[in-house]
Amino acid sequence: MDRNEDLSPRLQTVASLIPCCETVADVGSDHGKLGVFCLRENVCKKVIATDIHELPAMRTKERMIEENFEKSSEVLVTDGLKGVPLSSDMTAVIAGMGGLEICKILSAALHFEKPVPKGMSFVIQPQRSFYEVRDFLSKNGFSIQDEKISLERGHFYVVIFAVYNGVAYDLSGEELFLGPLILKNRPQYYEEYIAHEEKLMKKRALGEEKCAELLKNWEKYL
C-alpha cells in the first residue's frame, strides 16, 4: 500500500495494519478517506462505512461517489457495528475515538444476534484508555497480534491489530499499559514513546500504586 497521499501519518499507520480481506468495516469513517484508500489499493473488495451522525455519513457517501466506488461501498448511519453483517473475512477499523467508547462498540458486537465470528480481525486506534482497551481485548478473546506507534503533530498514537478467537488470556501490568507487541517488537518511535510514557507515568504514580510499581523497573524498557 503506497498511495497514501490522502492519509495523515496516523491513518497511514492504521492502513498498514489492515490485511487484505473481503470487506473493511470503517467505524466513524472520517469522510471516507481510509475506505477510499482500501478500495483504491485493492486491500478489500468492499467497504462498509458507518457513522452515528448523518452529516459525516453523507460526506463519506459523496466521497465514494466522487471516487467511483459507489458500487463497492455502503454507508450506514448507525452506532458502531450495529447493522453490519460481520464475517470472518472482514476487518473492522475502529480508530480515532476514546478507548472506553471502543470497548463499548466491541462489547455490543459480541452480543449481537449474529455476534463477532471467530477469525474476524480488528484494527483499533484509541485516543486514550489504552490499559482498559487491552484489558478488554484480553478478557474477551481478542488476540493482540501486532501494535504500531504513529507520531503526528507531536502526538503519539498506538494502533492495535487483533483477531477474535474467543479465548481469554492474561496480560501483565506492563503489557496492559505499554502493549505486549510494542514491548516485544520495539517498533518505530519506540524510544520516544517510552520516554513520553515515563513522564505520564510519573504523574499518575502519585495517585496510582500500579503506576508507581511499574516505574520501579522502568530501565528495562529503555
CSV table of C-alpha atoms in Angstrom, one decimal, residues 5-201:
chain,number,residue,atom,x,y,z
A,5,GLU,CA,-1.1,10.9,0.0
A,6,ASP,CA,-4.7,11.3,1.3
A,7,LEU,CA,-3.9,9.8,4.7
A,8,SER,CA,-2.4,11.5,7.7
A,9,PRO,CA,0.5,9.7,9.4
A,10,ARG,CA,-1.9,8.3,12.0
A,11,LEU,CA,-4.2,6.9,9.3
A,12,GLN,CA,-1.2,5.6,7.3
A,13,THR,CA,-0.3,3.5,10.3
A,14,VAL,CA,-3.8,2.3,10.7
A,15,ALA,CA,-3.9,1.4,7.0
A,16,SER,CA,-0.6,-0.5,7.3
A,17,LEU,CA,-2.2,-3.0,9.7
A,18,ILE,CA,-5.2,-3.8,7.6
A,19,PRO,CA,-4.8,-7.2,6.0
A,20,CYS,CA,-6.1,-8.0,2.5
A,21,CYS,CA,-9.7,-9.1,3.1
A,22,GLU,CA,-13.1,-9.3,1.5
A,23,THR,CA,-14.7,-6.4,3.4
A,24,VAL,CA,-13.4,-3.5,5.6
A,25,ALA,CA,-15.9,-2.0,8.0
A,26,ASP,CA,-14.8,1.5,8.8
A,27,VAL,CA,-16.4,2.8,12.0
A,28,GLY,CA,-16.5,6.6,12.3
A,29,SER,CA,-15.3,6.9,8.7
A,30,ASP,CA,-13.6,10.3,8.7
A,31,HIS,CA,-15.2,11.4,5.3
A,32,GLY,CA,-14.3,8.0,3.8
A,33,LYS,CA,-10.5,8.7,3.4
A,34,LEU,CA,-9.5,5.2,4.7
A,35,GLY,CA,-12.2,3.4,2.8
A,36,VAL,CA,-11.3,5.0,-0.5
A,37,PHE,CA,-7.7,4.2,0.2
A,38,CYS,CA,-8.5,0.5,0.8
A,39,LEU,CA,-10.6,0.2,-2.3
A,40,ARG,CA,-8.1,2.1,-4.5
A,41,GLU,CA,-5.2,-0.1,-3.3
A,42,ASN,CA,-7.2,-3.4,-3.6
A,43,VAL,CA,-6.9,-4.1,0.1
A,44,CYS,CA,-10.6,-5.2,0.1
A,45,LYS,CA,-13.4,-5.7,-2.4
A,46,LYS,CA,-16.0,-3.8,-0.4
A,47,VAL,CA,-16.1,-1.1,2.3
A,48,ILE,CA,-18.9,-0.6,4.8
A,49,ALA,CA,-18.5,2.8,6.4
A,50,THR,CA,-20.6,3.7,9.5
A,51,ASP,CA,-21.1,6.9,11.4
A,52,ILE,CA,-23.6,7.6,14.2
A,53,HIS,CA,-24.3,11.1,12.7
A,54,GLU,CA,-26.0,11.6,9.4
A,55,LEU,CA,-23.9,14.5,8.1
A,56,PRO,CA,-20.5,12.7,8.2
A,57,ALA,CA,-22.1,9.7,6.7
A,58,MET,CA,-23.4,11.8,3.9
A,59,ARG,CA,-19.9,13.2,3.2
A,60,THR,CA,-18.5,9.7,3.2
A,61,LYS,CA,-21.1,8.6,0.6
A,62,GLU,CA,-20.4,11.7,-1.5
A,63,ARG,CA,-16.6,10.9,-1.4
A,64,MET,CA,-17.3,7.3,-2.5
A,65,ILE,CA,-19.4,8.6,-5.5
A,66,GLU,CA,-16.7,11.1,-6.5
A,67,GLU,CA,-14.1,8.3,-6.4
A,68,ASN,CA,-16.3,5.9,-8.5
A,69,PHE,CA,-16.6,3.5,-5.6
A,70,GLU,CA,-20.4,3.7,-5.1
A,71,LYS,CA,-21.0,0.1,-6.2
A,72,SER,CA,-18.3,-1.3,-3.9
A,73,SER,CA,-19.2,0.7,-0.8
A,74,GLU,CA,-22.1,1.0,1.6
A,75,VAL,CA,-22.6,3.8,4.1
A,76,LEU,CA,-24.7,3.3,7.2
A,77,VAL,CA,-25.9,5.8,9.8
A,78,THR,CA,-25.6,3.6,12.9
A,79,ASP,CA,-23.9,3.1,16.2
A,80,GLY,CA,-20.7,1.3,15.9
A,81,LEU,CA,-21.1,-2.0,14.1
A,82,LYS,CA,-24.8,-2.3,14.6
A,83,GLY,CA,-26.4,-3.5,11.3
A,84,VAL,CA,-23.1,-4.5,9.8
A,85,PRO,CA,-23.1,-8.2,8.6
A,86,LEU,CA,-20.0,-9.4,10.5
A,87,SER,CA,-17.9,-12.2,9.0
A,88,SER,CA,-14.5,-13.9,9.4
A,89,ASP,CA,-13.2,-12.4,6.2
A,90,MET,CA,-13.9,-8.8,7.4
A,91,THR,CA,-11.6,-6.3,9.1
A,92,ALA,CA,-13.3,-3.7,11.3
A,93,VAL,CA,-11.4,-0.5,11.8
A,94,ILE,CA,-12.3,1.5,14.9
A,95,ALA,CA,-10.0,4.5,15.1
A,96,GLY,CA,-9.8,8.0,16.4
A,97,MET,CA,-12.1,7.7,19.4
A,98,GLY,CA,-11.8,7.1,23.1
A,99,GLY,CA,-10.8,3.7,24.3
A,100,LEU,CA,-13.9,3.3,26.5
A,101,GLU,CA,-16.1,4.0,23.5
A,102,ILE,CA,-14.2,1.4,21.5
A,103,CYS,CA,-14.8,-1.2,24.3
A,104,LYS,CA,-18.5,-0.3,24.2
A,105,ILE,CA,-18.7,-0.9,20.5
A,106,LEU,CA,-16.8,-4.2,20.7
A,107,SER,CA,-18.9,-5.4,23.7
A,108,ALA,CA,-22.1,-4.6,21.8
A,109,ALA,CA,-20.9,-6.5,18.8
A,110,LEU,CA,-20.2,-9.6,21.0
A,111,HIS,CA,-23.9,-9.6,21.9
A,112,PHE,CA,-25.5,-9.1,18.5
A,113,GLU,CA,-28.0,-11.7,17.3
A,114,LYS,CA,-25.2,-12.7,14.9
A,115,PRO,CA,-22.1,-11.7,17.0
A,116,VAL,CA,-18.4,-11.3,16.2
A,117,PRO,CA,-17.3,-14.6,14.5
A,118,LYS,CA,-14.0,-16.3,15.2
A,119,GLY,CA,-11.3,-15.2,12.7
A,120,MET,CA,-12.7,-11.6,12.3
A,121,SER,CA,-9.9,-9.1,12.6
A,122,PHE,CA,-9.9,-5.6,14.1
A,123,VAL,CA,-7.6,-2.6,13.7
A,124,ILE,CA,-8.1,-0.4,16.8
A,125,GLN,CA,-6.7,3.1,17.5
A,126,PRO,CA,-7.8,4.5,20.8
A,127,GLN,CA,-7.1,8.1,21.6
A,128,ARG,CA,-6.8,7.2,25.3
A,129,SER,CA,-7.5,4.5,27.9
A,130,PHE,CA,-5.0,2.0,26.3
A,131,TYR,CA,-4.9,0.0,29.6
A,132,GLU,CA,-8.6,-0.5,29.5
A,133,VAL,CA,-8.7,-1.4,25.8
A,134,ARG,CA,-6.0,-4.1,26.1
A,135,ASP,CA,-7.7,-5.4,29.3
A,136,PHE,CA,-11.0,-5.7,27.4
A,137,LEU,CA,-9.4,-7.4,24.4
A,138,SER,CA,-7.5,-10.0,26.5
A,139,LYS,CA,-10.5,-10.8,28.7
A,140,ASN,CA,-12.9,-11.2,25.8
A,141,GLY,CA,-10.8,-13.3,23.4
A,142,PHE,CA,-9.4,-10.8,21.0
A,143,SER,CA,-5.8,-11.9,20.3
A,144,ILE,CA,-3.4,-9.0,20.0
A,145,GLN,CA,-1.1,-9.8,17.1
A,146,ASP,CA,0.6,-6.5,16.3
A,147,GLU,CA,0.9,-3.0,17.6
A,148,LYS,CA,2.5,0.1,16.0
A,149,ILE,CA,3.2,3.6,17.1
A,150,SER,CA,2.4,6.7,15.0
A,151,LEU,CA,3.7,10.2,15.5
A,152,GLU,CA,1.6,13.1,14.2
A,153,ARG,CA,1.9,16.8,15.1
A,154,GLY,CA,3.8,15.9,18.2
A,155,HIS,CA,1.3,13.4,19.5
A,156,PHE,CA,1.8,9.6,19.7
A,157,TYR,CA,-0.9,7.2,18.6
A,158,VAL,CA,-0.9,3.5,19.2
A,159,VAL,CA,-2.6,1.2,16.7
A,160,ILE,CA,-3.5,-2.4,17.7
A,161,PHE,CA,-4.2,-5.3,15.3
A,162,ALA,CA,-6.3,-8.1,16.9
A,163,VAL,CA,-8.1,-11.2,15.8
A,164,TYR,CA,-11.1,-12.6,17.6
A,165,ASN,CA,-10.8,-16.2,18.7
A,166,GLY,CA,-12.9,-16.2,21.8
A,167,VAL,CA,-10.1,-17.4,24.1
A,168,ALA,CA,-9.4,-15.2,27.1
A,169,TYR,CA,-5.9,-14.7,28.3
A,170,ASP,CA,-3.9,-12.6,30.8
A,171,LEU,CA,-1.7,-9.6,30.2
A,172,SER,CA,0.8,-8.3,32.8
A,173,GLY,CA,0.6,-4.8,34.1
A,174,GLU,CA,3.4,-3.6,31.8
A,175,GLU,CA,1.7,-5.2,28.8
A,176,LEU,CA,-1.6,-3.5,29.6
A,177,PHE,CA,0.0,-0.1,30.0
A,178,LEU,CA,2.6,-0.2,27.2
A,179,GLY,CA,1.4,-3.0,24.9
A,180,PRO,CA,2.7,-6.6,24.6
A,181,LEU,CA,3.7,-6.3,21.0
A,182,ILE,CA,5.2,-2.8,21.5
A,183,LEU,CA,7.4,-4.2,24.2
A,184,LYS,CA,8.3,-7.3,22.2
A,185,ASN,CA,8.9,-5.8,18.7
A,186,ARG,CA,10.0,-2.2,19.7
A,187,PRO,CA,8.5,-0.7,16.5
A,188,GLN,CA,9.3,2.7,15.0
A,189,TYR,CA,9.2,5.6,17.6
A,190,TYR,CA,9.6,3.1,20.4
A,191,GLU,CA,12.3,5.0,22.3
A,192,GLU,CA,10.5,8.4,22.0
A,193,TYR,CA,7.2,6.8,23.0
A,194,ILE,CA,8.7,5.1,26.1
A,195,ALA,CA,10.2,8.4,27.2
A,196,HIS,CA,6.9,10.1,26.7
A,197,GLU,CA,5.0,7.4,28.7
A,198,GLU,CA,7.6,7.6,31.5
A,199,LYS,CA,6.7,11.3,32.1
A,200,LEU,CA,3.0,10.5,32.1
A,201,MET,CA,3.6,7.5,34.4
